[in-house]
């Protein structure tokens, strides 16, 4: 019938799609949501994306993966397929088909097994791309509520998401196996995008079931959605049919290399996300919400007035995914989740709750002034992951390195009056980071208290010493030889580090000197990160001050 855009008179006519076809709709971009509600982008927390709050860290040097951009990828993607096979527990890499995300593989499967006159069944409600890909191929589609072989008898393809998006529910491998055995002429696609968060994989069944295809992705547990890497697992003859129909080189060289490295030594956020998912669900249940158990990285909350609730949250800068029957929440760092729970009337109230909140050692600081708007989400006991976007590249670099050394997780977004100069942004960011540290440490009970580090960087050398006792004092001596590194006036750094110290309520001494200002600053922030890591560590013996204060 119609394509996505109106066809101009005289323009070539696209292939028809059925009347039910509608293209995929992305969630509204952050900047548009902010503008709609008169907020700054930094004031918005996204719980709507089903991706981890922080990016996965590439395990091979970026320079290495970008070294051969004049060449095409190796088109069989052998390295990536071998890594995926080993990760998924499949002996033969010929069972693996790779694609630019699971979405690409959904399209390839539809292209391979669906056409006009063929039928696709969708176990709904579920991920909308199955429907879109099936309709693009002009297949007829029908939705069913449960995986039922009788209803699927005439289907060429059955799409099943397990655990399911958006409900988080899962089916057992036994149910899936008996369905696949009952309909040997039907291709059963089991999308395991969220399997790492608590699903039960059916990959071991593939060897015995030629009509089973399993989809996987690096977009969820691995935190690499921007790379666009997915893979399918099927028997070799099915895999060969799919590969024959994919484009010659759908995955870029950097994506394939980083993806293969990630699959070889997985570093995922699963544990933290599952803990927060279950905590959020328990808090919602306690507050009277209904909330099915979830085995994915999100929670579905059935609500009669879902749209109104989503609107209300959005106006406060809290974005959840809206559905006709409820809202879907993807956990972020603990401090962020507390902001959402409070907005849903499920915040912590009693002393025991407050003690539990303190034990999470996480804080979210949202601040707007006439000059800047910023948000900092900090989790002290993290993995050294950082997403820092201040608009000042060198400051981002310094805070990313400091976070890496500190072992915390940090999501920092700032928008300031950089058109005037960077003064306000630098100072406000460091001051708010100090606040976040102060809040995340709470009463500081049981911390090591002291930390120190010496960090050389080529000819430069920095020392940092930290005392978490609440007697704010800063001695910052950074011996720079010039005025700027990149977009950052170096004279701002000592003052900003002082603000950090005062807001956090620490004592901080930093000395750094060398010939190259970049090295001096970098060594100073790394040393501070390492000293903070030591000082913030929780000891079993409790507070260490002869005066009895923490
Ligand atoms: N499958 C499901 C069930 C999903 O929810 C999503 C993304 N939200 C995808 C696949 C897409 O994965 P990819 O990023 O690998 O294309």
XYZ file of C-alpha atoms and ligand atoms in Angstrom:
566
model
C 0.000 0.000 0.000
C 1.973 2.980 1.230
C 5.580 3.585 2.063
C 6.667 5.583 5.072
C 6.830 8.884 3.182
C 4.226 10.076 0.719
C 5.250 9.103 -2.796
C 5.966 12.188 -4.856
C 4.191 12.384 -8.186
C 6.420 10.837 -10.771
C 8.693 9.146 -8.214
C 9.236 5.382 -8.572
C 6.631 3.277 -6.760
C 7.989 1.236 -3.832
C 7.059 -2.392 -3.368
C 3.731 -2.690 -1.586
C 3.376 -3.282 2.117
C 0.147 -4.499 3.744
C -2.181 -1.855 5.233
C -1.200 -2.935 8.736
C 2.428 -1.932 8.151
C 3.798 0.964 10.181
C 7.495 1.734 10.615
C 9.383 1.412 13.881
C 8.995 4.418 16.152
C 11.919 5.456 18.287
C 11.357 7.042 21.658
C 11.439 10.839 21.516
C 15.020 12.188 21.665
C 16.198 13.599 24.959
C 16.557 17.158 23.668
C 12.954 17.172 22.387
C 11.566 15.852 25.674
C 13.545 18.474 27.553
C 12.294 21.271 25.294
C 8.695 20.041 25.641
C 8.812 20.397 29.426
C 11.093 23.409 29.738
C 13.862 21.241 31.211
C 17.565 20.970 30.424
C 18.659 17.613 28.919
C 20.802 17.063 32.023
C 17.658 17.067 34.172
C 16.213 14.033 32.419
C 16.678 10.457 33.564
C 15.850 7.796 30.988
C 14.334 4.572 32.295
C 12.823 3.741 28.917
C 15.599 2.206 26.837
C 16.227 -1.377 28.043
C 19.957 -0.699 27.918
C 22.421 -0.455 30.818
C 22.940 3.028 32.256
C 26.653 3.019 31.406
C 28.475 1.919 28.277
C 30.416 -1.329 28.082
C 34.141 -0.658 27.954
C 35.934 -1.866 24.800
C 38.577 -4.396 25.766
C 40.891 -3.691 22.871
C 42.529 -0.326 22.200
C 40.251 1.799 20.066
C 43.191 2.834 17.909
C 43.762 -0.813 17.041
C 40.192 -1.427 15.987
C 40.192 1.710 13.842
C 43.567 0.996 12.233
C 42.356 -0.459 8.931
C 39.387 1.665 7.987
C 40.372 1.658 4.300
C 39.678 -2.074 4.163
C 36.444 -4.038 4.178
C 35.718 -6.370 7.061
C 36.620 -10.035 6.651
C 33.237 -11.041 5.250
C 32.824 -14.400 6.961
C 33.364 -12.719 10.382
C 35.157 -15.821 11.526
C 36.662 -14.244 14.668
C 33.287 -12.903 15.785
C 31.464 -16.155 15.009
C 34.031 -18.204 16.909
C 33.755 -15.896 19.914
C 29.941 -16.023 19.792
C 29.932 -19.827 19.476
C 32.232 -20.213 22.481
C 30.205 -17.727 24.551
C 26.903 -19.403 23.697
C 28.271 -22.905 24.253
C 28.037 -24.096 20.664
C 30.838 -26.252 19.270
C 30.537 -25.353 15.605
C 30.969 -21.690 14.483
C 29.053 -22.648 11.316
C 25.958 -22.527 13.554
C 26.422 -18.760 14.000
C 25.058 -16.011 11.743
C 26.121 -12.466 12.548
C 24.240 -9.273 11.845
C 24.143 -5.573 12.614
C 22.222 -6.147 15.825
C 19.446 -8.666 16.446
C 17.220 -6.331 14.417
C 19.248 -7.093 11.306
C 18.858 -10.819 11.951
C 15.109 -10.458 12.423
C 14.965 -8.853 8.978
C 17.182 -11.577 7.461
C 14.989 -14.329 8.928
C 11.864 -12.635 7.568
C 13.544 -12.257 4.167
C 14.513 -15.936 4.197
C 11.301 -17.572 5.447
C 8.455 -15.119 4.828
C 6.728 -13.826 1.695
C 3.265 -13.031 0.370
C 1.048 -16.013 1.136
C 3.155 -17.099 4.146
C 2.029 -16.626 7.695
C 3.893 -15.305 10.727
C 2.611 -15.767 14.275
C 3.644 -13.404 17.018
C 3.374 -14.240 20.702
C 2.152 -10.856 21.930
C 2.429 -8.316 23.453
C 6.056 -8.230 22.408
C 8.854 -6.463 20.553
C 7.318 -4.645 17.559
C 10.101 -5.394 15.067
C 8.822 -8.970 14.455
C 5.608 -7.509 13.123
C 7.362 -4.869 11.056
C 9.842 -7.307 9.488
C 7.062 -9.784 8.675
C 4.867 -7.138 7.062
C 7.744 -5.735 5.009
C 7.945 -9.184 3.429
C 4.198 -9.080 2.773
C 3.517 -12.038 5.024
C 0.190 -12.258 6.802
C 0.472 -11.956 10.556
C -1.539 -12.980 13.583
C -0.961 -12.377 17.255
C -1.520 -15.020 19.919
C -1.332 -14.714 23.684
C 0.501 -17.981 24.387
C 2.751 -20.352 22.489
C 0.103 -22.715 21.184
C 0.887 -25.307 18.490
C -2.726 -25.690 17.364
C -3.069 -22.021 16.508
C 0.337 -21.964 14.794
C -0.202 -24.952 12.522
C -0.203 -22.966 9.279
C 2.643 -20.625 10.229
C 5.933 -20.383 8.347
C 7.525 -18.469 11.226
C 6.653 -18.066 14.904
C 8.306 -15.168 16.743
C 8.836 -15.622 20.480
C 10.739 -13.265 22.767
C 12.096 -15.079 25.859
C 12.331 -13.431 28.370
C 9.656 -11.283 26.832
C 9.833 -7.561 26.139
C 7.910 -5.723 27.630
C 6.506 -8.071 30.302
C 9.779 -9.664 31.511
C 8.108 -13.095 31.728
C 9.787 -16.268 30.561
C 8.866 -19.658 29.158
C 10.703 -22.863 30.026
C 12.927 -24.608 27.466
C 10.696 -27.693 27.863
C 7.623 -25.771 26.643
C 9.578 -24.344 23.738
C 11.003 -27.727 22.800
C 7.624 -29.442 22.760
C 6.206 -26.659 20.575
C 9.113 -26.946 18.111
C 8.743 -30.729 17.973
C 5.013 -30.459 17.299
C 5.530 -28.157 14.291
C 8.668 -29.333 12.455
C 7.818 -27.336 9.304
C 7.518 -24.056 11.153
C 10.586 -21.957 11.964
C 10.520 -21.014 15.635
C 12.550 -17.896 16.370
C 13.412 -17.449 20.048
C 14.771 -13.972 20.723
C 17.078 -14.202 23.733
C 18.110 -10.534 23.753
C 17.580 -10.467 27.538
C 18.614 -14.001 28.438
C 21.603 -12.939 30.551
C 19.296 -11.251 33.073
C 17.570 -14.452 34.134
C 16.252 -16.324 31.117
C 16.696 -20.028 30.445
C 18.412 -20.446 27.129
C 17.252 -22.878 24.440
C 20.622 -22.875 22.671
C 21.309 -26.488 23.802
C 18.132 -27.528 21.941
C 19.355 -26.259 18.561
C 21.422 -29.388 17.875
C 18.266 -31.519 17.938
C 15.797 -29.048 16.409
C 16.428 -27.917 12.813
C 13.441 -25.540 13.015
C 14.820 -23.507 15.937
C 16.726 -20.221 15.584
C 17.960 -18.346 18.657
C 18.732 -14.619 18.555
C 21.268 -12.901 20.786
C 22.657 -9.370 21.011
C 25.518 -7.378 22.500
C 23.139 -4.450 23.015
C 21.824 -5.411 26.437
C 23.985 -7.162 29.063
C 27.211 -6.161 27.284
C 26.236 -2.481 27.089
C 27.308 -2.161 23.451
C 24.080 -1.215 21.631
C 25.864 1.511 19.699
C 28.152 -1.055 18.065
C 25.215 -2.890 16.431
C 26.313 -6.501 16.867
C 23.957 -9.446 17.119
C 24.124 -13.121 16.281
C 21.813 -16.021 15.597
C 22.324 -19.675 16.472
C 20.830 -22.353 14.247
C 21.779 -25.644 12.646
C 24.446 -25.148 9.935
C 22.093 -25.538 6.950
C 19.677 -22.931 8.355
C 22.597 -20.658 9.254
C 23.913 -20.973 5.703
C 20.530 -19.982 4.233
C 20.426 -16.912 6.450
C 24.033 -15.940 5.767
C 23.428 -16.261 2.025
C 20.769 -13.561 2.290
C 22.533 -11.085 4.538
C 24.434 -8.129 3.108
C 28.130 -8.816 2.461
C 29.571 -6.797 5.365
C 26.884 -5.636 7.793
C 29.187 -5.111 10.798
C 32.015 -2.576 10.792
C 35.576 -3.685 11.555
C 35.687 -1.840 14.915
C 32.317 -3.276 15.955
C 33.264 -6.822 14.999
C 36.611 -6.609 16.812
C 35.259 -5.005 19.979
C 32.289 -7.378 19.925
C 34.494 -10.464 19.585
C 36.706 -9.291 22.458
C 33.636 -8.703 24.639
C 32.274 -12.185 23.918
C 35.642 -13.759 24.717
C 35.853 -12.151 28.145
C 32.380 -10.940 29.078
C 32.142 -8.018 31.482
C 28.486 -7.373 31.939
C 26.359 -5.312 34.282
C 23.978 -8.189 34.978
C 24.475 -8.551 38.717
C 23.946 -4.863 39.505
C 20.973 -4.558 37.190
C 19.257 -7.656 38.548
C 19.763 -6.425 42.127
C 18.241 -3.060 41.284
C 15.430 -4.626 39.229
C 14.398 -6.779 42.163
C 14.743 -3.931 44.642
C 12.544 -1.650 42.506
C 9.946 -4.375 42.130
C 9.868 -5.049 45.870
C 9.452 -1.328 46.593
C 6.630 -1.044 44.043
C 4.866 -4.113 45.428
C 5.165 -2.685 48.949
C 3.609 0.559 47.721
C 0.606 -1.324 46.342
C 1.559 -1.628 42.661
C 1.022 -4.870 40.840
C 4.234 -6.009 39.219
C 4.918 -9.382 37.564
C 8.259 -11.017 38.273
C 10.762 -10.053 35.596
C 13.621 -12.072 34.136
C 14.922 -9.242 31.943
C 16.571 -5.869 32.581
C 13.268 -4.065 33.084
C 10.049 -4.200 35.061
C 6.565 -3.967 33.642
C 4.079 -2.169 35.865
C 0.461 -2.696 34.778
C -1.531 0.523 35.215
C -5.040 1.518 34.234
C -4.009 5.098 33.455
C -0.573 4.337 32.023
C -0.395 7.318 29.673
C -1.323 9.795 32.394
C 1.297 8.342 34.747
C 3.952 8.395 32.021
C 3.055 12.041 31.231
C 3.280 12.988 34.874
C 6.698 11.352 35.256
C 7.962 12.830 32.005
C 7.059 16.358 33.115
C 9.402 15.730 36.070
C 12.191 14.573 33.778
C 11.667 10.853 34.398
C 11.163 8.936 31.171
C 9.573 5.499 31.292
C 8.353 3.464 28.335
C 4.604 3.716 27.937
C 2.291 0.936 26.743
C -1.511 0.879 26.621
C -1.642 -1.414 29.662
C 1.250 -0.127 31.750
C 4.702 1.370 31.969
C 8.096 -0.300 31.601
C 11.052 0.721 33.742
C 14.698 -0.088 33.034
C 16.859 0.296 36.172
C 19.690 2.819 36.252
C 22.211 3.444 39.039
C 20.688 3.082 42.540
C 20.533 6.824 43.268
C 18.600 7.410 40.029
C 16.204 4.581 40.845
C 15.491 6.168 44.208
C 14.428 9.373 42.439
C 11.955 7.402 40.310
C 10.635 5.364 43.223
C 10.007 8.544 45.212
C 8.091 9.998 42.253
C 5.982 6.823 42.121
C 5.193 7.101 45.825
C 7.337 4.049 46.552
C 10.269 5.823 48.180
C 11.959 4.663 51.331
C 10.441 5.765 54.583
C 11.582 3.936 57.706
C 14.968 3.919 59.422
C 15.712 0.424 58.135
C 15.024 1.628 54.595
C 17.306 4.571 55.084
C 20.078 2.300 56.371
C 19.620 0.094 53.308
C 19.794 3.182 51.069
C 23.017 4.246 52.757
C 24.521 0.798 52.214
C 23.999 1.201 48.460
C 26.486 4.113 48.523
C 24.963 5.787 45.499
C 23.790 9.341 44.905
C 22.093 11.338 42.197
C 22.607 15.089 42.183
C 20.560 17.208 39.798
C 21.303 20.899 39.804
C 20.346 23.853 37.703
C 21.619 27.373 38.099
C 21.260 30.295 35.758
C 24.638 29.306 34.306
C 24.582 25.507 34.176
C 22.372 22.435 34.359
C 23.908 19.177 35.388
C 23.175 15.710 36.628
C 25.576 13.374 38.362
C 24.737 9.754 39.100
C 27.416 8.131 41.213
C 27.794 4.630 42.603
C 30.871 4.208 44.772
C 31.084 0.434 44.510
C 31.087 0.253 40.748
C 33.347 -0.965 37.984
C 35.185 2.209 37.043
C 32.744 2.908 34.241
C 32.048 6.490 33.250
C 29.946 8.414 30.804
C 31.019 12.026 31.156
C 29.650 14.693 28.839
C 30.351 18.237 29.964
C 31.013 19.846 26.600
C 34.691 20.284 27.595
C 36.629 17.386 26.117
C 39.647 17.574 28.404
C 37.498 17.763 31.530
C 35.581 14.688 30.331
C 38.918 12.935 29.857
C 40.123 13.821 33.364
C 36.888 12.755 35.080
C 36.707 9.535 33.082
C 40.244 8.609 34.157
C 39.599 9.592 37.762
C 36.473 7.415 37.800
C 38.290 4.485 36.258
C 40.954 4.683 38.970
C 38.367 5.149 41.720
C 36.379 2.032 40.817
C 33.135 4.002 41.034
C 30.503 4.229 38.305
C 29.683 7.723 37.106
C 27.116 9.110 34.704
C 27.636 12.851 34.363
C 25.834 15.132 31.987
C 26.303 18.890 32.045
C 25.133 21.706 29.848
C 26.524 25.100 30.684
C 27.111 28.535 29.332
C 30.207 27.435 27.448
C 29.568 30.192 24.954
C 30.594 32.593 27.766
C 33.534 30.505 29.027
C 34.071 27.191 30.740
C 34.423 28.679 34.213
C 30.942 27.886 35.562
C 30.786 24.418 34.073
C 34.160 23.318 35.489
C 33.429 24.676 38.933
C 29.825 23.470 39.135
C 30.684 19.996 37.866
C 33.434 19.467 40.443
C 31.317 20.979 43.236
C 28.379 18.701 42.382
C 30.710 15.711 42.163
C 31.811 16.579 45.694
C 28.166 16.671 46.766
C 27.590 13.302 45.153
C 30.556 11.808 47.026
C 29.340 13.327 50.282
C 25.831 11.949 49.806
C 26.935 8.527 48.609
C 29.193 8.134 51.648
C 26.407 9.106 54.036
C 27.536 8.853 57.660
C 30.848 7.392 56.432
C 30.582 4.546 58.895
C 33.048 1.753 58.317
C 35.116 3.401 55.584
C 38.908 3.048 55.486
C 39.034 6.844 55.843
C 42.595 7.496 54.586
C 43.802 6.973 51.053
C 46.863 8.041 49.128
C 48.467 7.433 45.780
C 51.488 8.435 43.740
C 50.912 8.359 39.985
C 53.641 9.037 37.443
C 52.793 9.909 33.864
C 55.945 9.994 31.776
C 57.906 12.988 33.109
C 55.017 14.168 35.348
C 54.274 12.914 38.843
C 51.317 13.475 41.133
C 50.577 12.580 44.710
C 47.157 12.680 46.302
C 46.202 12.100 49.905
C 42.632 11.954 51.136
C 41.046 11.910 54.579
C 37.292 11.416 54.634
C 36.911 12.896 58.085
C 34.413 15.742 57.978
C 36.963 18.552 58.335
C 37.021 20.076 54.855
C 40.455 21.265 53.863
C 42.178 21.462 50.467
C 45.856 21.837 49.582
C 46.020 21.737 45.799
C 49.351 22.483 44.069
C 49.329 21.830 40.343
C 52.498 23.162 38.680
C 51.330 23.966 35.161
C 53.656 25.643 32.673
C 51.019 26.893 30.241
C 47.461 28.268 30.269
C 45.271 25.704 28.547
C 44.909 22.109 27.469
C 42.336 21.846 24.709
C 39.227 23.753 25.719
C 40.147 23.953 29.396
C 41.810 26.901 31.156
C 44.160 25.188 33.602
C 43.837 27.911 36.228
C 40.299 26.632 36.848
C 41.414 23.196 37.992
C 42.894 23.963 41.441
C 39.867 26.017 42.362
C 37.460 23.358 41.056
C 39.285 20.628 43.013
C 38.974 22.796 46.097
C 35.237 23.057 45.539
C 35.075 19.281 45.163
C 36.861 18.890 48.493
C 34.697 21.390 50.351
C 31.410 20.017 49.042
C 32.418 16.441 49.806
C 33.652 17.452 53.247
C 37.048 15.777 52.793
C 40.622 16.742 53.413
C 42.463 16.513 50.106
C 46.121 17.213 49.338
C 47.267 17.045 45.729
C 50.729 17.881 44.381
C 51.555 17.505 40.734
C 54.364 18.737 38.501
C 55.978 17.977 35.166
C 56.833 19.487 31.781
C 53.631 18.610 29.966
C 50.435 20.152 31.368
C 48.275 17.372 29.969
C 50.351 14.827 31.911
C 50.332 16.930 35.072
C 46.543 17.236 35.108
C 45.998 13.623 34.157
C 48.354 12.318 36.839
C 46.632 14.539 39.440
C 43.123 13.255 38.635
C 44.273 9.650 38.451
C 46.024 9.974 41.798
C 42.907 11.505 43.326
C 40.820 8.632 41.936
C 43.134 6.015 43.411
C 43.308 7.764 46.776
C 39.509 8.003 46.883
C 39.158 4.326 46.086
C 41.315 3.414 49.073
C 39.695 5.867 51.448
C 36.106 4.963 50.511
C 36.598 1.237 50.834
C 34.485 -0.298 53.555
C 36.434 -2.100 56.249
C 35.047 -4.683 58.614
C 36.359 -2.904 61.688
C 34.394 0.317 61.403
C 35.366 3.939 61.923
C 38.960 4.905 62.399
C 39.449 8.057 64.404
C 40.915 8.341 67.859
C 38.383 11.131 68.457
C 35.572 8.778 67.640
C 34.336 10.618 64.605
C 33.957 9.102 61.199
N 15.115 -8.055 20.446
C 14.441 -7.515 21.457
C 13.445 -8.342 22.192
C 14.644 -6.182 21.811
O 13.943 -5.644 22.818
C 15.575 -5.412 21.095
C 15.884 -3.968 21.376
N 15.160 -3.297 22.241
C 16.255 -6.025 20.053
C 16.012 -7.345 19.754
C 17.223 -5.262 19.227
O 18.514 -5.699 19.451
P 19.738 -5.113 18.645
O 20.182 -3.876 19.333
O 20.754 -6.195 18.738
O 19.290 -4.856 17.256
